[in-house]
Coordinates of N, CA, C and O in Angstrom, one line a residue:
X115 N 123.2 18.1 -100.7 CA 122.4 19.0 -100.7 C 120.8 18.8 -100.0 O 119.8 18.6 -100.3
X116 N 121.1 17.4 -99.2 CA 120.2 16.5 -98.2 C 119.5 17.6 -97.2 O 118.2 17.7 -97.2
X117 N 120.7 18.2 -96.5 CA 120.3 18.8 -95.6 C 119.9 20.3 -95.4 O 118.9 20.6 -94.7
X118 N 120.8 21.2 -96.0 CA 120.4 22.5 -96.2 C 120.5 22.7 -97.8 O 121.1 22.3 -98.5
X119 N 120.0 24.0 -98.3 CA 119.9 24.4 -99.1 C 120.7 25.3 -99.7 O 120.7 26.6 -98.6
X120 N 121.7 25.5 -100.5 CA 122.2 26.3 -101.2 C 121.9 27.4 -101.7 O 121.0 27.9 -102.1
X121 N 122.4 28.8 -100.5 CA 121.7 29.8 -100.6 C 120.8 30.6 -99.8 O 120.2 31.3 -99.7
X122 N 120.0 29.0 -99.3 CA 118.9 29.5 -97.8 C 119.5 29.5 -96.4 O 119.6 30.3 -96.0
X123 N 120.6 28.3 -96.6 CA 120.6 27.7 -95.3 C 122.4 27.7 -94.8 O 122.8 28.0 -93.9
X124 N 122.9 27.8 -95.8 CA 124.4 28.0 -95.8 C 124.9 28.7 -97.3 O 124.0 28.5 -98.3
X125 N 126.5 28.8 -97.5 CA 126.6 28.3 -98.9 C 127.8 27.3 -99.0 O 128.6 27.3 -98.2
X126 N 127.9 26.4 -99.7 CA 129.0 25.4 -100.3 C 130.2 26.1 -101.3 O 129.7 27.4 -102.3
X127 N 130.8 25.3 -101.3 CA 131.9 26.0 -102.5 C 133.0 24.5 -102.3 O 133.2 23.5 -101.7
X128 N 133.5 25.0 -103.6 CA 134.3 23.9 -104.0 C 135.9 24.1 -104.3 O 136.9 23.0 -104.2
X129 N 136.5 25.1 -103.6 CA 137.7 25.3 -103.7 C 137.9 26.6 -102.9 O 137.0 27.7 -102.7
X130 N 139.3 27.0 -102.8 CA 139.8 27.7 -101.6 C 139.5 29.4 -102.3 O 138.9 30.6 -102.1
X131 N 139.5 29.7 -103.7 CA 139.3 30.2 -104.5 C 137.9 30.7 -104.3 O 137.6 32.2 -103.8
X132 N 137.2 30.2 -104.1 CA 135.7 30.1 -104.4 C 135.2 30.4 -103.0 O 134.2 31.3 -102.8
X133 N 135.3 29.9 -101.8 CA 135.5 30.5 -100.6 C 135.8 31.6 -100.2 O 135.1 33.1 -99.7
X134 N 136.7 32.8 -100.7 CA 137.3 33.6 -100.5 C 136.4 34.8 -101.1 O 136.0 35.6 -100.7
X135 N 136.0 33.9 -102.5 CA 134.8 35.3 -103.2 C 133.6 35.5 -102.6 O 133.3 36.4 -101.9
X136 N 133.4 34.0 -102.0 CA 131.9 34.2 -101.0 C 132.2 35.3 -99.9 O 131.2 35.6 -99.5
X137 N 133.5 34.8 -99.4 CA 133.2 35.8 -98.1 C 133.3 36.9 -98.0 O 133.1 37.9 -97.5
X138 N 134.3 37.6 -99.3 CA 134.6 38.8 -99.4 C 133.1 39.5 -100.2 O 132.5 40.3 -99.7
X139 N 132.5 38.7 -100.8 CA 130.7 39.3 -101.1 C 130.1 38.7 -100.1 O 129.0 40.3 -99.7
X140 N 130.1 38.3 -99.0 CA 129.0 38.3 -98.0 C 129.6 39.3 -96.8 O 128.5 39.6 -96.0
X141 N 130.7 39.8 -97.0 CA 131.0 40.7 -95.9 C 131.0 42.4 -96.5 O 130.6 43.1 -95.7
X142 N 130.5 42.3 -98.0 CA 130.0 43.5 -98.2 C 128.7 43.6 -98.3 O 127.9 44.3 -98.5
X143 N 127.9 42.6 -98.1 CA 126.5 42.2 -98.0 C 125.9 41.8 -96.9 O 125.3 40.5 -96.8
X144 N 126.2 42.2 -95.9 CA 125.3 42.2 -94.3 C 124.1 41.5 -94.5 O 124.2 40.4 -93.9
X145 N 123.0 41.8 -95.5 CA 121.6 41.6 -95.4 C 121.3 40.0 -95.2 O 120.8 39.1 -95.0
X146 N 122.2 39.9 -96.5 CA 122.1 39.0 -97.2 C 122.6 38.0 -96.6 O 122.1 36.2 -95.8
X147 N 124.0 38.0 -95.9 CA 125.0 37.0 -95.0 C 123.6 36.8 -93.6 O 123.8 35.6 -93.3
X148 N 123.2 37.4 -93.6 CA 122.4 37.3 -91.7 C 121.0 36.9 -92.2 O 121.1 36.1 -91.5
X149 N 120.5 36.2 -93.1 CA 119.4 36.0 -93.9 C 119.9 34.6 -93.8 O 119.0 34.0 -93.3
X150 N 121.1 34.2 -94.5 CA 121.2 32.8 -94.7 C 121.5 32.5 -93.4 O 121.4 31.0 -92.6
X151 N 122.5 33.6 -92.7 CA 122.8 32.7 -91.3 C 121.7 32.3 -90.8 O 121.4 31.3 -89.8
X152 N 120.5 33.0 -90.4 CA 119.3 32.9 -89.6 C 118.1 31.9 -89.7 O 118.2 31.3 -89.2
X153 N 118.2 31.8 -91.6 CA 117.5 30.5 -92.0 C 118.4 29.3 -91.5 O 117.6 28.2 -91.2
X154 N 119.8 29.4 -91.4 CA 120.6 27.9 -90.8 C 120.1 27.7 -89.7 O 120.0 26.8 -88.9
X155 N 120.3 28.6 -88.6 CA 120.5 28.6 -87.2 C 119.2 28.1 -87.4 O 118.7 27.1 -86.1
X156 N 117.8 28.6 -88.1 CA 116.1 27.8 -87.1 C 116.1 26.6 -87.7 O 115.6 26.1 -86.9
X157 N 116.9 26.3 -88.8 CA 116.7 25.0 -89.5 C 117.5 24.2 -88.4 O 116.7 23.0 -88.1
X158 N 118.5 24.4 -87.8 CA 119.1 23.5 -87.2 C 118.7 23.4 -85.8 O 118.8 22.7 -85.3
X159 N 118.2 24.3 -85.7 CA 117.3 24.5 -84.3 C 115.9 23.5 -84.5 O 115.9 23.0 -83.2
X160 N 115.9 23.7 -85.2 CA 114.5 22.9 -85.2 C 114.3 21.7 -85.4 O 113.2 20.7 -85.0
X161 N 115.8 21.3 -86.5 CA 115.5 19.5 -86.7 C 116.2 18.9 -86.1 O 116.3 17.8 -85.5
X162 N 117.3 19.6 -85.3 CA 118.1 19.2 -84.4 C 118.6 19.7 -82.9 O 119.5 19.5 -82.7
X163 N 117.4 19.6 -82.2 CA 117.7 20.7 -81.1 C 117.3 19.0 -79.7 O 117.5 17.5 -80.1
X164 N 117.7 19.0 -78.9 CA 117.7 18.0 -77.7 C 116.1 17.0 -78.3 O 116.4 15.5 -77.8
X165 N 115.3 17.6 -78.4 CA 113.7 16.6 -78.5 C 113.9 15.7 -79.0 O 114.3 14.5 -79.2
X166 N 114.4 16.6 -80.7 CA 114.7 15.4 -81.7 C 115.6 14.3 -82.1 O 115.3 13.4 -82.5
X167 N 116.9 14.9 -81.2 CA 118.2 13.7 -81.2 C 118.1 12.7 -80.4 O 117.9 11.9 -80.5
X168 N 116.8 13.4 -78.8 CA 116.8 12.3 -78.1 C 115.2 11.3 -79.0 O 115.6 10.0 -78.4
X169 N 114.5 11.8 -79.4 CA 113.8 10.6 -80.1 C 114.6 9.9 -81.4 O 114.1 8.9 -81.2
X170 N 115.5 10.5 -81.7 CA 116.4 9.5 -82.7 C 116.9 8.4 -82.2 O 116.7 7.1 -82.3
X171 N 117.8 8.9 -80.8 CA 118.0 7.8 -80.3 C 116.9 7.1 -79.8 O 117.5 5.3 -79.7
X172 N 116.2 7.3 -78.8 CA 115.5 6.4 -78.3 C 114.8 5.4 -79.7 O 115.0 4.2 -79.4
X173 N 114.4 5.6 -80.9 CA 114.0 5.3 -81.7 C 115.1 4.3 -82.5 O 115.3 2.9 -82.3
X174 N 116.4 4.4 -82.2 CA 117.5 3.7 -83.1 C 117.7 2.5 -82.3 O 117.7 1.4 -81.9
X175 N 117.7 2.8 -80.5 CA 117.8 1.8 -79.5 C 116.4 0.7 -79.2 O 116.9 -0.1 -79.4
X176 N 115.9 1.5 -79.6 CA 114.6 0.2 -79.6 C 114.1 -0.2 -80.6 O 113.6 -1.4 -81.0
X177 N 114.6 -0.1 -82.1 CA 114.1 -0.6 -83.3 C 115.4 -1.0 -83.8 O 115.6 -1.9 -85.2
X178 N 116.8 -0.3 -83.4 CA 118.0 -0.6 -84.8 C 117.9 0.2 -85.6 O 119.1 -0.2 -85.8
X179 N 117.4 0.8 -85.5 CA 116.9 2.3 -86.9 C 116.4 3.4 -86.7 O 115.7 3.6 -85.3
X180 N 116.3 4.5 -87.3 CA 115.6 5.7 -86.9 C 115.3 6.1 -88.1 O 115.5 6.2 -89.3
X181 N 114.2 7.6 -88.5 CA 113.6 7.5 -89.5 C 114.0 9.1 -89.8 O 113.3 9.7 -88.0
X182 N 114.2 9.9 -90.3 CA 114.4 11.1 -90.6 C 114.0 11.4 -91.8 O 114.4 10.9 -93.0
X183 N 113.8 12.7 -91.8 CA 113.4 13.1 -93.1 C 114.4 13.2 -94.3 O 114.5 13.0 -95.9
X184 N 115.5 13.5 -93.8 CA 116.7 13.6 -94.9 C 117.3 12.5 -95.2 O 117.7 12.0 -96.3
X185 N 116.7 11.2 -94.6 CA 117.1 9.4 -95.4 C 116.2 9.5 -96.2 O 116.4 8.4 -97.1
X186 N 114.5 10.0 -96.1 CA 113.5 9.3 -97.4 C 113.5 10.7 -98.0 O 112.5 10.3 -98.9
X187 N 114.3 11.5 -98.0 CA 114.3 12.8 -99.2 C 113.1 13.7 -98.9 O 112.5 14.3 -99.6
X188 N 112.2 13.8 -98.0 CA 111.1 14.0 -97.3 C 111.7 15.9 -97.2 O 112.4 16.3 -97.6
X189 N 110.7 16.3 -96.9 CA 110.8 18.1 -96.3 C 110.9 17.6 -94.5 O 110.6 16.8 -93.8
X190 N 111.5 19.1 -94.0 CA 111.6 19.2 -92.7 C 110.7 18.7 -92.2 O 109.4 19.6 -92.9
X191 N 110.2 18.2 -91.1 CA 108.5 18.3 -90.4 C 108.1 19.0 -89.3 O 107.2 19.6 -89.8
X192 N 109.1 19.9 -89.2 CA 108.4 21.1 -88.4 C 109.2 22.6 -88.3 O 108.3 23.1 -88.3
X193 N 109.5 22.6 -89.8 CA 109.3 23.8 -90.5 C 109.5 24.8 -89.7 O 109.2 25.9 -89.4
X194 N 111.2 25.2 -88.6 CA 111.5 26.0 -88.4 C 110.9 26.0 -86.9 O 110.1 27.2 -86.4
X195 N 110.0 25.2 -86.1 CA 109.5 25.2 -85.1 C 110.8 24.7 -83.7 O 110.5 23.3 -83.9
X196 N 110.8 25.3 -83.1 CA 112.1 25.2 -82.6 C 111.5 24.6 -80.9 O 109.9 24.6 -80.4
X197 N 112.1 23.5 -80.6 CA 111.2 22.9 -79.0 C 111.5 24.1 -77.9 O 112.5 24.9 -78.5
X198 N 110.8 23.6 -77.0 CA 110.8 24.5 -75.8 C 112.1 24.9 -75.4 O 112.4 26.0 -75.1
X199 N 112.6 24.1 -75.5 CA 114.3 24.9 -75.0 C 115.4 25.2 -75.4 O 116.4 25.7 -75.5
X200 N 115.0 25.6 -77.0 CA 115.4 26.2 -78.0 C 115.3 28.2 -78.2 O 115.6 28.7 -78.9
X201 N 113.6 28.0 -77.4 CA 112.8 29.2 -77.7 C 114.2 30.5 -76.8 O 114.5 29.7 -75.8
X202 N 114.3 31.3 -77.8 CA 115.0 32.6 -77.0 C 116.5 32.5 -77.6 O 117.1 33.5 -77.0
X203 N 117.0 31.1 -78.2 CA 118.3 31.0 -78.0 C 118.5 32.1 -79.5 O 117.9 31.8 -80.6
X204 N 119.2 32.9 -79.7 CA 119.8 33.4 -81.0 C 121.3 34.0 -81.0 O 122.0 33.6 -79.9
X205 N 121.6 34.1 -81.9 CA 123.3 34.3 -82.2 C 123.6 35.7 -82.2 O 122.9 36.2 -82.0
X206 N 124.5 36.0 -81.9 CA 125.2 37.4 -81.7 C 124.9 38.4 -82.9 O 125.5 37.6 -83.8
X207 N 124.5 39.4 -83.1 CA 124.8 40.0 -84.0 C 125.5 41.0 -84.3 O 126.5 41.5 -83.5

């Protein structure tokens, strides 16, 4: 759970049986399913957008390493603030 929080951004499972139980549950609970999907999408667009990835690549090229919040045990820096190229991106409902 370094990058994502179980139950907030996604759901983890350890077996096929657990996967099918979760799938059945979330197919019957659309509001919770959508909330987790939305939170996961927000985090991905905020923390792994084109601007952030380019910054990581440039830092890696220039210094031989890069610093990211998940490597230091910190928290996401942008807290769901997407770059301008990601504004307006939504998933199908």
